[in-house]
PDB file of C-alpha atoms in Angstrom:
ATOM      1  CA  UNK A  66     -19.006   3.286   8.657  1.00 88.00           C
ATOM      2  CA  UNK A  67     -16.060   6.042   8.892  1.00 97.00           C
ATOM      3  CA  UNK A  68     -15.136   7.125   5.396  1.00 98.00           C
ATOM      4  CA  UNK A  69     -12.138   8.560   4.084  1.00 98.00           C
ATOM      5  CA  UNK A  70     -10.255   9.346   0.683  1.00 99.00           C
ATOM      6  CA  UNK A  71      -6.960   7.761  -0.883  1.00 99.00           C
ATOM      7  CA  UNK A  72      -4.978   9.467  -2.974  1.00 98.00           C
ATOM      8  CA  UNK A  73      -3.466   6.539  -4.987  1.00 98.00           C
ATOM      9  CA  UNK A  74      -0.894   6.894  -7.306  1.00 98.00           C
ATOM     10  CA  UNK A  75      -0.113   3.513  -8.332  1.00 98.00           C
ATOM     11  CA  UNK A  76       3.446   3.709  -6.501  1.00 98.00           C
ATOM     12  CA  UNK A  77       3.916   1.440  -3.450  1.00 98.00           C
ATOM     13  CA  UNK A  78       3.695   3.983  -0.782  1.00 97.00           C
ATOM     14  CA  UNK A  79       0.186   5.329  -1.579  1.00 98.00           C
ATOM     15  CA  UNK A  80      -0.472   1.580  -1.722  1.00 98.00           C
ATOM     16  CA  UNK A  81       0.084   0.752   1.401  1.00 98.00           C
ATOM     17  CA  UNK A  82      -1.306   4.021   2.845  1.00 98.00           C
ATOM     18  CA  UNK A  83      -4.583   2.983   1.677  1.00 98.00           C
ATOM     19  CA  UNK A  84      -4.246  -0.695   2.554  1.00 98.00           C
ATOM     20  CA  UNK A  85      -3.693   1.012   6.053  1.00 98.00           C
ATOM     21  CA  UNK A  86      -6.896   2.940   5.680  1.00 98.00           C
ATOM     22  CA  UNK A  87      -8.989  -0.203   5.337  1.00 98.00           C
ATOM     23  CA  UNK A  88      -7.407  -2.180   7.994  1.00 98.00           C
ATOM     24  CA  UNK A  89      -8.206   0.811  10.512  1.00 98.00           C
ATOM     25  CA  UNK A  90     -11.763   0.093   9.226  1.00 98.00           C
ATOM     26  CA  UNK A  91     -12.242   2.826   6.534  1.00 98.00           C
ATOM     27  CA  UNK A  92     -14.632   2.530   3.978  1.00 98.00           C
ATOM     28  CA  UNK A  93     -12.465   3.875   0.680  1.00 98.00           C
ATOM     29  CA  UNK A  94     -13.045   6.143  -1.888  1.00 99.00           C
ATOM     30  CA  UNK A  95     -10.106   5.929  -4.245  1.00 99.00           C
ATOM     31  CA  UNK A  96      -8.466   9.147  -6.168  1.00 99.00           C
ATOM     32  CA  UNK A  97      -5.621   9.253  -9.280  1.00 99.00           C
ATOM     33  CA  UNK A  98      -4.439  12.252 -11.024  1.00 98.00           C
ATOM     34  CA  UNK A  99      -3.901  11.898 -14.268  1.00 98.00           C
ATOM     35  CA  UNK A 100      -1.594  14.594 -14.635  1.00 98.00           C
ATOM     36  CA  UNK A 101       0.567  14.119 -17.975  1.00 98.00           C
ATOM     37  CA  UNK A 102       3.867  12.227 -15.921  1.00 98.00           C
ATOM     38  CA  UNK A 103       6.093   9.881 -18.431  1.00 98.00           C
ATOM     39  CA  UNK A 104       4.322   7.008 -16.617  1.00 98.00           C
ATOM     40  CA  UNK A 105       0.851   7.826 -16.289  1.00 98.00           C
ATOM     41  CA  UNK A 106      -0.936   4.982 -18.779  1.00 98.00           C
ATOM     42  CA  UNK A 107       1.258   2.361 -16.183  1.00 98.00           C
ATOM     43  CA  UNK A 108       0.732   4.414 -13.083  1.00 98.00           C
ATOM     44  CA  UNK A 109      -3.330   4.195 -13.945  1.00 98.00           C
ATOM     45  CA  UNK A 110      -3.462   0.395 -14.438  1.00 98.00           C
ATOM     46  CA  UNK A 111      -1.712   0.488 -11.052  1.00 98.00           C
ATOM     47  CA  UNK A 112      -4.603   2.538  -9.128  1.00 98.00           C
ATOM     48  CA  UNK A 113      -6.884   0.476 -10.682  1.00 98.00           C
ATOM     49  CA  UNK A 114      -5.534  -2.908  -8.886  1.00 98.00           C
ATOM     50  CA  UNK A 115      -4.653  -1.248  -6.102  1.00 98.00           C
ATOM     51  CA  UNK A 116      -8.187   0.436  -5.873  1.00 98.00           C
ATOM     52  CA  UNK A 117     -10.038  -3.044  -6.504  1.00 98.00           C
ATOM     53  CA  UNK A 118      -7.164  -4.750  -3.607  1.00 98.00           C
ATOM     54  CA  UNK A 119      -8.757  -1.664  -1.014  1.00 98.00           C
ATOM     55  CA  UNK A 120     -12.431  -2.689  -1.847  1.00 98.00           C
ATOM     56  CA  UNK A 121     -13.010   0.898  -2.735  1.00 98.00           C
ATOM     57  CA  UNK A 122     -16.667   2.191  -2.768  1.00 98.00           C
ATOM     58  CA  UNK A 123     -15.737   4.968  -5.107  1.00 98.00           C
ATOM     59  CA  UNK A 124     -12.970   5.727  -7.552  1.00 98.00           C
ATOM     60  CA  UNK A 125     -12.246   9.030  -8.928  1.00 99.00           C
ATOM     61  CA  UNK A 126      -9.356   9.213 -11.952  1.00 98.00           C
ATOM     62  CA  UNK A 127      -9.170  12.993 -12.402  1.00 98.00           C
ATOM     63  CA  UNK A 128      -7.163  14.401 -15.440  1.00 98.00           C
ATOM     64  CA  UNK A 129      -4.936  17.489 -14.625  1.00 98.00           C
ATOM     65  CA  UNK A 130      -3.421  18.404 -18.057  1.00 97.00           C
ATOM     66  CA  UNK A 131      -1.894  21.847 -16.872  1.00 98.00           C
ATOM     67  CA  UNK A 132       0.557  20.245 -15.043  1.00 98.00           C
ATOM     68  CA  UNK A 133       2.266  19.881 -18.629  1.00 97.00           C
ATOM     69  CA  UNK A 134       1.469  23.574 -19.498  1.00 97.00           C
ATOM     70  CA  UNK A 135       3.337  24.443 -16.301  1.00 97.00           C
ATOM     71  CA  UNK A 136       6.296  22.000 -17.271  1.00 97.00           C
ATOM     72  CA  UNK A 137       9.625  22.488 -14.604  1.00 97.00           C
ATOM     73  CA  UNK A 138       9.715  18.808 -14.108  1.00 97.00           C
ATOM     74  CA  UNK A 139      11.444  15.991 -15.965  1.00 98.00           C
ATOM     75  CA  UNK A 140       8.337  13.860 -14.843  1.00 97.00           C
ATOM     76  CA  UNK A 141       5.884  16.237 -17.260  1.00 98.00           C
ATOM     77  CA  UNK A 142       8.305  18.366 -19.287  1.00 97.00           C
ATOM     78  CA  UNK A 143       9.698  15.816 -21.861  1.00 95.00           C
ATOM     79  CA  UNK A 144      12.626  18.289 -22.869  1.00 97.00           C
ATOM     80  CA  UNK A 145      14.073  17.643 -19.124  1.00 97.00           C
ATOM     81  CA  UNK A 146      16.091  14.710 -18.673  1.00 97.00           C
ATOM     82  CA  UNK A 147      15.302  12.304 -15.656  1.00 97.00           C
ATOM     83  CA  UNK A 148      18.368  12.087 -13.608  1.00 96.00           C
ATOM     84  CA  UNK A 149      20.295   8.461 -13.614  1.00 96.00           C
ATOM     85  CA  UNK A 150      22.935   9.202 -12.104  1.00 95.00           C
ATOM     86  CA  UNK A 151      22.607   8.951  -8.236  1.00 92.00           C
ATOM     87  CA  UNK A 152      20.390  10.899  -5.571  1.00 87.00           C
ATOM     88  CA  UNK A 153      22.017  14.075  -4.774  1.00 86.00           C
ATOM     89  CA  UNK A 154      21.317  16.512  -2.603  1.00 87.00           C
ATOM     90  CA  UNK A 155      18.490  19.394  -2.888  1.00 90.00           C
ATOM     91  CA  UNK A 156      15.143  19.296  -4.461  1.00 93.00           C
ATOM     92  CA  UNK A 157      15.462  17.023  -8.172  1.00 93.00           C
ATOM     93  CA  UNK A 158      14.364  18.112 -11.288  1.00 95.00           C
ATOM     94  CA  UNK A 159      11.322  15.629 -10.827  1.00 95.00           C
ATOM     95  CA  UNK A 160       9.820  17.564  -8.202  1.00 95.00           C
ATOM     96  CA  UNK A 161       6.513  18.688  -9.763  1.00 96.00           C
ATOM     97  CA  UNK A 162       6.126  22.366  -8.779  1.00 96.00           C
ATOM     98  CA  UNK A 163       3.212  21.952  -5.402  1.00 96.00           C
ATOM     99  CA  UNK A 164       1.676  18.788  -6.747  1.00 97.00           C
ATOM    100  CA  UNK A 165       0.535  17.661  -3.548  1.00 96.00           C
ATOM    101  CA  UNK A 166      -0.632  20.698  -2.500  1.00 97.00           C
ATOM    102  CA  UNK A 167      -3.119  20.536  -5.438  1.00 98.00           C
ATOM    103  CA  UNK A 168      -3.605  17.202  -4.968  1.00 98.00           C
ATOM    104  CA  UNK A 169      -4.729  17.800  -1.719  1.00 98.00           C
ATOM    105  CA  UNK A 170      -7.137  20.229  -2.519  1.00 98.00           C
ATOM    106  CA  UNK A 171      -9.168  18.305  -5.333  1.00 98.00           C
ATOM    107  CA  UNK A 172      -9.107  15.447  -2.278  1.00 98.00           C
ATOM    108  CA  UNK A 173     -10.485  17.760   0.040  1.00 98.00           C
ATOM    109  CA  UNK A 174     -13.431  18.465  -2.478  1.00 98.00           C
ATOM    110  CA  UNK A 175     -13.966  14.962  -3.000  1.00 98.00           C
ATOM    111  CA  UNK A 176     -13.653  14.499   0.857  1.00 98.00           C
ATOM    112  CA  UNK A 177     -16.487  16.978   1.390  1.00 98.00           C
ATOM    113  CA  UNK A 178     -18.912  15.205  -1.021  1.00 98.00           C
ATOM    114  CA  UNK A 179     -18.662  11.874   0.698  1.00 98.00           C
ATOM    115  CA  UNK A 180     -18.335  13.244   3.990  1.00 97.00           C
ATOM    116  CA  UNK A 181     -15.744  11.654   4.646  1.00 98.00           C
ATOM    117  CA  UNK A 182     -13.438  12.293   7.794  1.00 98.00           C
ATOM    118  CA  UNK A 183     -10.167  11.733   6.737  1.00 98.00           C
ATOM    119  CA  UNK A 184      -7.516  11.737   3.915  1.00 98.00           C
ATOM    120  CA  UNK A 185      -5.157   9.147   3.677  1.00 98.00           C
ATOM    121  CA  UNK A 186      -1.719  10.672   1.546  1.00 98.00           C
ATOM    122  CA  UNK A 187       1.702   8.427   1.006  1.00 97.00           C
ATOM    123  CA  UNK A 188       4.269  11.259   1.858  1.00 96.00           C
ATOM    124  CA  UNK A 189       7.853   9.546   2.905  1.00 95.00           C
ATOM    125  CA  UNK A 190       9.916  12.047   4.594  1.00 91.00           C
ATOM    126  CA  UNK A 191      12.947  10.605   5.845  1.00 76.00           C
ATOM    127  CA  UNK A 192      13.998   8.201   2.526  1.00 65.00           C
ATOM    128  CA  UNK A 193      12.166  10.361   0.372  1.00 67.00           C
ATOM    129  CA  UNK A 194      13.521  12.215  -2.491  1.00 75.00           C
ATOM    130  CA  UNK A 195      13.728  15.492  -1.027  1.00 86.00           C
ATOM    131  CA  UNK A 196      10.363  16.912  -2.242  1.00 93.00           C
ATOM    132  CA  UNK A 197       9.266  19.916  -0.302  1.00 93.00           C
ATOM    133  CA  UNK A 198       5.708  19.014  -0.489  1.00 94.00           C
ATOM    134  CA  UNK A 199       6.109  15.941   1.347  1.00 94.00           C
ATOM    135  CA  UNK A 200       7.259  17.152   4.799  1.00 93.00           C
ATOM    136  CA  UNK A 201       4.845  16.693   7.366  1.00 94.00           C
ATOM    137  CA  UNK A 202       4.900  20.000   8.424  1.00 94.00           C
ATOM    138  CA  UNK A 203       3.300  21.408   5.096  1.00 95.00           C
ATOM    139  CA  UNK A 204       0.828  18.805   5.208  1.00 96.00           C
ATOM    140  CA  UNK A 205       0.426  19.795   9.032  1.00 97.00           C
ATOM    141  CA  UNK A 206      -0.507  22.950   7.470  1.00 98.00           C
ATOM    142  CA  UNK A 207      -2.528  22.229   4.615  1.00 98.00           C
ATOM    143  CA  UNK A 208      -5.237  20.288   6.999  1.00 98.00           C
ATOM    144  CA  UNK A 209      -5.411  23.395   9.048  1.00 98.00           C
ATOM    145  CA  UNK A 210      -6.177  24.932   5.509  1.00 98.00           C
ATOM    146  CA  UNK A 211      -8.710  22.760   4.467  1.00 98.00           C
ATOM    147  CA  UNK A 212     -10.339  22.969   7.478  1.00 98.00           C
ATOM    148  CA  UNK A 213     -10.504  26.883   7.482  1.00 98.00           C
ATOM    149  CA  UNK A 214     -11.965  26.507   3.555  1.00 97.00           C
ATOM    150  CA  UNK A 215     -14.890  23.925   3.805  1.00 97.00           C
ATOM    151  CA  UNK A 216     -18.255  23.657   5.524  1.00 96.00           C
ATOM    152  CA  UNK A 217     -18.144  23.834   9.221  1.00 96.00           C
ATOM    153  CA  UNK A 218     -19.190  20.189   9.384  1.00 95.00           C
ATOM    154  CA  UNK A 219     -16.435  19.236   7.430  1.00 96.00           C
ATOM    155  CA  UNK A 220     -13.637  18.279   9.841  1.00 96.00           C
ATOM    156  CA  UNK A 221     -11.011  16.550   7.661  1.00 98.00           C
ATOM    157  CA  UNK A 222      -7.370  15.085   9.044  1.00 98.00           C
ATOM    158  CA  UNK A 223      -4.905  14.474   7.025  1.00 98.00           C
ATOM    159  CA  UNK A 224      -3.379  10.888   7.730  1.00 98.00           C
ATOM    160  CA  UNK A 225       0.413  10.128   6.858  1.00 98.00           C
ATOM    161  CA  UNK A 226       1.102   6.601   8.139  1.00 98.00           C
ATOM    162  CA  UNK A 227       4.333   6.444   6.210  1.00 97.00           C
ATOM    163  CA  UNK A 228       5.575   9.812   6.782  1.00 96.00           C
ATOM    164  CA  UNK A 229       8.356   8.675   9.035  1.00 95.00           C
ATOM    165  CA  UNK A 230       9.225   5.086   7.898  1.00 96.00           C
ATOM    166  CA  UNK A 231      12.327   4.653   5.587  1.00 94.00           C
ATOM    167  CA  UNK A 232      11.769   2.309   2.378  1.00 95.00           C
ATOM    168  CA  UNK A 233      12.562  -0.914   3.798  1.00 96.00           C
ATOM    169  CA  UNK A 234      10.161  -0.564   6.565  1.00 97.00           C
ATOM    170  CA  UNK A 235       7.659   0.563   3.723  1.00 97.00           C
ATOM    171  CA  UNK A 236       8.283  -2.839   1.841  1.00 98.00           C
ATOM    172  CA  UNK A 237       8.298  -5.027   5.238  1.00 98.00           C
ATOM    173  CA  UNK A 238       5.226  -3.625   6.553  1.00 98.00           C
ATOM    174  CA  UNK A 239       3.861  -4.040   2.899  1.00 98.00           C
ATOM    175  CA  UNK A 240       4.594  -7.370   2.301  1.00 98.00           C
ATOM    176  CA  UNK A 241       3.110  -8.093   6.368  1.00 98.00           C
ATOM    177  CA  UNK A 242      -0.214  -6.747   5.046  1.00 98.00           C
ATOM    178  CA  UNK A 243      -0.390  -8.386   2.128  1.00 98.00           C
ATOM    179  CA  UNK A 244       0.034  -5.478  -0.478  1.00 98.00           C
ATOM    180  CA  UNK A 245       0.444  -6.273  -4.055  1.00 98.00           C
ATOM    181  CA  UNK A 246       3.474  -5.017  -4.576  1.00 98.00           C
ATOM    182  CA  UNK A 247       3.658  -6.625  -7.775  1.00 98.00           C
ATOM    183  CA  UNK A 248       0.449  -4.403  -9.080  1.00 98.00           C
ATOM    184  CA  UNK A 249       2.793  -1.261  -7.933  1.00 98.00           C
ATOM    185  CA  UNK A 250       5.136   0.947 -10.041  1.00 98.00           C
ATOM    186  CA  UNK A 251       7.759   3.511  -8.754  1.00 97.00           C
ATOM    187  CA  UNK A 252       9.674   4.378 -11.993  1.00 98.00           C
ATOM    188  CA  UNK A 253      10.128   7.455 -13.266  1.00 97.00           C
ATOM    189  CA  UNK A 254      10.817   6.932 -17.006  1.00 97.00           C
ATOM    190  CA  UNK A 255       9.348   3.892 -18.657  1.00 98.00           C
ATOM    191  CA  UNK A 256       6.060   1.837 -18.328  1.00 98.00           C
ATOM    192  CA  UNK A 257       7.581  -1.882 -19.394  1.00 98.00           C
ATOM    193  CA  UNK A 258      10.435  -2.712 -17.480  1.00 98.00           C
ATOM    194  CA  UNK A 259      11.299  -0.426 -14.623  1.00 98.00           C
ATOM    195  CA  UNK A 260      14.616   1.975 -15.596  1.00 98.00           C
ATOM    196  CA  UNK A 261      16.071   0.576 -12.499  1.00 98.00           C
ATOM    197  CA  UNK A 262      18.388   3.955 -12.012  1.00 98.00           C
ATOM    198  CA  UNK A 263      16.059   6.660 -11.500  1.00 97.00           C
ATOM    199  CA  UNK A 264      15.839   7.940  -8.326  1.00 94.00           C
ATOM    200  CA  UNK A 265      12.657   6.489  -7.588  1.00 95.00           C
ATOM    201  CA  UNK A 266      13.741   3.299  -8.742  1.00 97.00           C
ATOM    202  CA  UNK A 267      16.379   3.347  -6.909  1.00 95.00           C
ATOM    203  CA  UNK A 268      14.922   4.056  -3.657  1.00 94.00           C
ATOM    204  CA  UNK A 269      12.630   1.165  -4.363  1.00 96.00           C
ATOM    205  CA  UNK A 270      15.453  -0.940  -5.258  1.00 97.00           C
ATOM    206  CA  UNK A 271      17.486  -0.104  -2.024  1.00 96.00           C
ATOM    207  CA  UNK A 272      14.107  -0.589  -0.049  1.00 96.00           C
ATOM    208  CA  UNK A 273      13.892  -4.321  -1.127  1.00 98.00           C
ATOM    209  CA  UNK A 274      17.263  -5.256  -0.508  1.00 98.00           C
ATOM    210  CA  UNK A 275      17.591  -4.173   2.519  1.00 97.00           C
ATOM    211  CA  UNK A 276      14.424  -5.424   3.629  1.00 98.00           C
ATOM    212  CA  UNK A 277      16.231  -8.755   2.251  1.00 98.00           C
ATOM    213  CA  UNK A 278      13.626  -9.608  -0.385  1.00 98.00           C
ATOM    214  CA  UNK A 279      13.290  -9.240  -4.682  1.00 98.00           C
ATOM    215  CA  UNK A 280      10.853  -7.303  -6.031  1.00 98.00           C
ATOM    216  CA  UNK A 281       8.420  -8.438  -7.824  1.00 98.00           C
ATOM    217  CA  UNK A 282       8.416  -6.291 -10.738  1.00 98.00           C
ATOM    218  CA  UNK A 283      10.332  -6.221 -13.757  1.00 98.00           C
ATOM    219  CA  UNK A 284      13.748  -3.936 -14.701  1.00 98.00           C
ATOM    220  CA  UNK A 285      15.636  -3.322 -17.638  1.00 97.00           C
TER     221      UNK A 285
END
């Protein structure tokens, strides 16, 4: 059976990425970063359902506590404010400096255990929030990377199958395939009830109601 890797971060795009995975016939092996963001006991719980949803064969929950050390984000540096006020243009202050580039790279190790053939990653690039490190380009790149750094055997592509969908498409095509959105979270700031004005939540928020349905999950 084909293998491949998830990253899952709990969120509802990385969800259905890997829901994706197992309907093209995948066989799973699940991967969270534990990486000190403001939601990360929540976001955990979250890959944990999602993981057991997936049928993974393997789960890896990797802690990455220098992401803190490094700081320049309001998702791991708790002196920076999460922005409520709108989605502005440019790259936010919760852009966590090359996340997914390292994220990538631990997946790609993981990848090359299993022998797995491909990584499945939940970049958004059109209704995203402007991260650099989602733009299919770079991860266009980074596979050519990968490729160049592991055993010749090792033949790894990168799979985005929400890199061009905007969010409402994201929660249609969720709810089609019978993703637990409910067992999904997307805020930035708290880990009871969703903030409902970060601009994560908000792109969630705006995703649903366009797509014409609630969401499941709870806000403030």
């Amino acid at each position: 059976m084909k293998r491949c890797v998830c990253i899952i971060s709990g969120g509802m795009d990385s969800a259905l990425s890997a829901t994706i995975a197992k309907q093209e016939g995948y066989e799973i092996v699940a991967l969270h970063f534990n990486y000190g963001q403001r939601t990360q006991d929540k976001e955990l719980m979250c890959f944990r359902k999602v993981a057991s949803f997936v049928d993974a064969v393997a789960c890896y929950e990797i802690d990455l506590p220098f992401f803190e050390q490094i700081g320049a984000s309001a998702l791991t540096d708790k002196s920076i404010d999460v922005p409520t006020g709108g989605i502005e243009e440019g790259v936010p202050v919760t852009y966590v400096p090359f996340r997914n580039g390292i994220f990538l790279s631990i997946a790609a190790a993981v990848a090359e255990k299993h022998g797995a053939e491909a990584l499945f990653i939940g970049v958004v690039e059109e209704d995203s929030s402007g991260y650099p490190d989602c733009r299919s380009s770079y991860i266009e790149q980074m596979q050519r990377a990968i490729n160049l750094g592991t055993k010749e055997e090792t033949q790894l592509e990168i799979k985005m199958p929400l890199v061009s969908l905007k969010k409402s498409e994201i929660v249609e095509k969720s709810l089609s395939l019978g993703v637990p959105l409910k067992d999904t979270w997307s805020c930035y700031k708290e880990e009871e009830k969703a903030c409902g004005v970060c601009d994560s939540c908000r792109l969630r928020l705006n995703g649903f109601q366009k797509a014409g349905v609630v969401d499941p999950i709870t806000y403030v």
